[in-house]
């Protein structure tokens, strides 16, 4: 049992460290300002594109992809090592994760050579941004219940309907979309999958104002949008199968370790006193909660180490890799809320000049509900653990064999 | 990154699991529960033949001379099987105390006996309800004699040798004191407890001949170190038990039907068991880190031990109580094994000190400038 790299891993890590040191711009940037939802999005995107181009040229934008697609032909462990090292810097993040993590892998698997030739490289270099058009107002956790219609018209398909929660649609050049091509068959059987130009006539993107005040995702409306049949991915009626490959491509989360936030939290607690003048850090409630969150945080960290160990040995990680978001999302919500409680009346202040840690905790509190919903709700993730890990039965599905257009809708 | 046990250690674990499945089923646990025997002595003896009690004891003292990682995998299987044997008392506490603080004569006398299973050792700390406090101990060691009362002493009715934490008359501090329980001045009175599968006792010492283990007056520090090591090992017992309780709940949820379907298909049950799984995995990961710190004698051991202890305690207690809940009324019957886990989870949660105590220790460590 040790935490050391193998000689090959150490060599790769050294290369990555040297490259990051030589190439990361603005190395003294403060974390709080870089992650703030208050930053200007257009400016942030421009910076992100520059950084992405640099990464792609060095091969680090898609470490596990084959070299003929612009990747590094590397291992999942190398991917983790890169993410580990990159997380020590403040670099633009988040603009290409969906495109490179979900959209392009789906296109690579289900598209033609011509598609791969045309779209993979510009996406990799950050020149073209992709979004994923899956959820709808009536279909979130129940994704196969989507209603956006696709009707064949000559060599084209005509799309009508609405998508929602589409991250980055407002700056996306292309999107992948799952549609209903046949409402008369049971819901999983009537779906067809396409990709489309987001600048096509009839596509309208409306940003959704979130409770944080930010506008990171959108409603997308489709009115008689024409998509050539050549942009269909997978067979007609096989859209569900294609969607599953997209969802399986969600990358192993290899992000920042949780040590840093705990250190900041403790540092802040040490500056507070209780009403009776005693130090907050000596309060039994505070200590109990601190211990719980620390133990959870360390549990996540070392669970990730177990996953990395499997990757390092060339094995498939065990099911324990699936618990991360389930734990971390409500953990951040709870402890941000508790940090605000410690600030007493001052806890409501979000002004970075007048709130401890530049307003990090109130900001984290208002952002955290999204974490418990996006990318699989807490409840869906627990279903997945119960079914795939513990082998418990799936839900009874009353809609499974009924024609889609005969299902009750509540409308 | 190799944050895992070696193939040899995994093989040892598989062998241990198989042995305990065969020799220490819940039928055996129930024989102790019902008072048909004091502990599973045949399991204890067979374990001794395989060298388990001497896993970390050097060969010079009759042990196997292996490392803590080997002892960790055995502990997990002991925990999984709910084995009614004094493994934690004799191996993690008595033998470890002798190894870390004993004189050559003390080690030569006791370690071969503990290693062969011929003698059973215990640690006597508590003096009734409430956290033991260094300055409040009543048990007194003075002029080579020990006087006072300890209660409860886990595995006390089985003890041949006791390590007693006592006020030191000469230094005014606390000493660890070694007592041969065979002495006629030692009185051992059995106690009823929440987990009768591990016997407990009131031990009374009356001018009992005793000798210091380690430096006089330095016992509290030695005890803290001993507990940090034992906490990791006990956490392995806890994650083993937690896994078994979750498995039992899952199997029942698959076999039991209500409203025309398996109860395991209801989200109320699925989410409960998913939460069990999540807690178990977090605890397992923390416990592995504890194993690393223990086996390398890392400076992180106090924090790693407290973290492993807190999450393993929470995991086993949660799994044990939700296992009963998943079984419904059947889970509350004597006949079903659910209560065996519920009892053992509470016993393990309180021996070595409660989660409350260990959370405090965890935060004490975080308050150190170099922590986290």
JSON list of C-alpha atoms in Angstrom, two decimals, chain B residues 39 44 53 85-98 110-111 113-115 117-124 153-164 178-181 198-199 203:
[
{"chain": "B", "resi": 39, "resn": "UNK", "atom": "CA", "xyz": [-17.01, -17.77, 23.94]},
{"chain": "B", "resi": 44, "resn": "UNK", "atom": "CA", "xyz": [-10.26, -19.38, 19.05]},
{"chain": "B", "resi": 53, "resn": "UNK", "atom": "CA", "xyz": [-3.55, -14.06, 17.35]},
{"chain": "B", "resi": 85, "resn": "UNK", "atom": "CA", "xyz": [-14.12, -14.33, 20.56]},
{"chain": "B", "resi": 86, "resn": "UNK", "atom": "CA", "xyz": [-11.87, -11.91, 22.51]},
{"chain": "B", "resi": 87, "resn": "UNK", "atom": "CA", "xyz": [-9.84, -11.00, 19.41]},
{"chain": "B", "resi": 88, "resn": "UNK", "atom": "CA", "xyz": [-9.89, -7.22, 19.87]},
{"chain": "B", "resi": 89, "resn": "UNK", "atom": "CA", "xyz": [-9.08, -7.36, 23.59]},
{"chain": "B", "resi": 90, "resn": "UNK", "atom": "CA", "xyz": [-6.29, -9.87, 23.39]},
{"chain": "B", "resi": 91, "resn": "UNK", "atom": "CA", "xyz": [-4.75, -8.94, 20.03]},
{"chain": "B", "resi": 92, "resn": "UNK", "atom": "CA", "xyz": [-5.31, -5.21, 19.38]},
{"chain": "B", "resi": 93, "resn": "UNK", "atom": "CA", "xyz": [-5.05, -4.12, 23.01]},
{"chain": "B", "resi": 94, "resn": "UNK", "atom": "CA", "xyz": [-3.21, -6.51, 25.36]},
{"chain": "B", "resi": 95, "resn": "UNK", "atom": "CA", "xyz": [-0.60, -7.83, 22.92]},
{"chain": "B", "resi": 96, "resn": "UNK", "atom": "CA", "xyz": [-0.09, -4.40, 21.36]},
{"chain": "B", "resi": 97, "resn": "UNK", "atom": "CA", "xyz": [0.37, -2.78, 24.78]},
{"chain": "B", "resi": 98, "resn": "UNK", "atom": "CA", "xyz": [2.99, -5.36, 25.68]},
{"chain": "B", "resi": 110, "resn": "UNK", "atom": "CA", "xyz": [3.13, -13.11, 28.07]},
{"chain": "B", "resi": 111, "resn": "UNK", "atom": "CA", "xyz": [3.52, -12.70, 24.31]},
{"chain": "B", "resi": 113, "resn": "UNK", "atom": "CA", "xyz": [0.97, -17.25, 25.50]},
{"chain": "B", "resi": 114, "resn": "UNK", "atom": "CA", "xyz": [-1.14, -14.56, 23.86]},
{"chain": "B", "resi": 115, "resn": "UNK", "atom": "CA", "xyz": [0.20, -15.53, 20.47]},
{"chain": "B", "resi": 117, "resn": "UNK", "atom": "CA", "xyz": [-4.16, -18.29, 22.24]},
{"chain": "B", "resi": 118, "resn": "UNK", "atom": "CA", "xyz": [-3.32, -20.12, 25.45]},
{"chain": "B", "resi": 119, "resn": "UNK", "atom": "CA", "xyz": [-3.78, -16.88, 27.40]},
{"chain": "B", "resi": 120, "resn": "UNK", "atom": "CA", "xyz": [-6.35, -14.14, 26.83]},
{"chain": "B", "resi": 121, "resn": "UNK", "atom": "CA", "xyz": [-5.51, -10.52, 27.58]},
{"chain": "B", "resi": 122, "resn": "UNK", "atom": "CA", "xyz": [-7.86, -7.60, 28.24]},
{"chain": "B", "resi": 123, "resn": "UNK", "atom": "CA", "xyz": [-7.63, -3.87, 28.82]},
{"chain": "B", "resi": 124, "resn": "UNK", "atom": "CA", "xyz": [-9.40, -2.41, 31.87]},
{"chain": "B", "resi": 153, "resn": "UNK", "atom": "CA", "xyz": [-14.17, -4.85, 31.19]},
{"chain": "B", "resi": 154, "resn": "UNK", "atom": "CA", "xyz": [-14.75, -6.32, 27.74]},
{"chain": "B", "resi": 155, "resn": "UNK", "atom": "CA", "xyz": [-13.90, -10.04, 27.70]},
{"chain": "B", "resi": 156, "resn": "UNK", "atom": "CA", "xyz": [-13.09, -9.71, 31.43]},
{"chain": "B", "resi": 157, "resn": "UNK", "atom": "CA", "xyz": [-14.60, -13.13, 32.33]},
{"chain": "B", "resi": 158, "resn": "UNK", "atom": "CA", "xyz": [-12.12, -14.76, 29.92]},
{"chain": "B", "resi": 159, "resn": "UNK", "atom": "CA", "xyz": [-9.02, -12.86, 31.01]},
{"chain": "B", "resi": 160, "resn": "UNK", "atom": "CA", "xyz": [-5.75, -14.41, 32.09]},
{"chain": "B", "resi": 161, "resn": "UNK", "atom": "CA", "xyz": [-3.90, -11.13, 32.06]},
{"chain": "B", "resi": 162, "resn": "UNK", "atom": "CA", "xyz": [-5.25, -7.60, 32.41]},
{"chain": "B", "resi": 163, "resn": "UNK", "atom": "CA", "xyz": [-3.69, -4.29, 31.53]},
{"chain": "B", "resi": 164, "resn": "UNK", "atom": "CA", "xyz": [-5.23, -1.86, 33.95]},
{"chain": "B", "resi": 178, "resn": "UNK", "atom": "CA", "xyz": [0.03, -5.50, 34.29]},
{"chain": "B", "resi": 179, "resn": "UNK", "atom": "CA", "xyz": [-1.96, -7.94, 36.40]},
{"chain": "B", "resi": 180, "resn": "UNK", "atom": "CA", "xyz": [-2.02, -11.72, 36.44]},
{"chain": "B", "resi": 181, "resn": "UNK", "atom": "CA", "xyz": [-5.73, -12.34, 36.81]},
{"chain": "B", "resi": 198, "resn": "UNK", "atom": "CA", "xyz": [-18.94, -10.79, 24.05]},
{"chain": "B", "resi": 199, "resn": "UNK", "atom": "CA", "xyz": [-18.79, -11.34, 27.82]},
{"chain": "B", "resi": 203, "resn": "UNK", "atom": "CA", "xyz": [-13.05, -6.60, 37.90]}
]
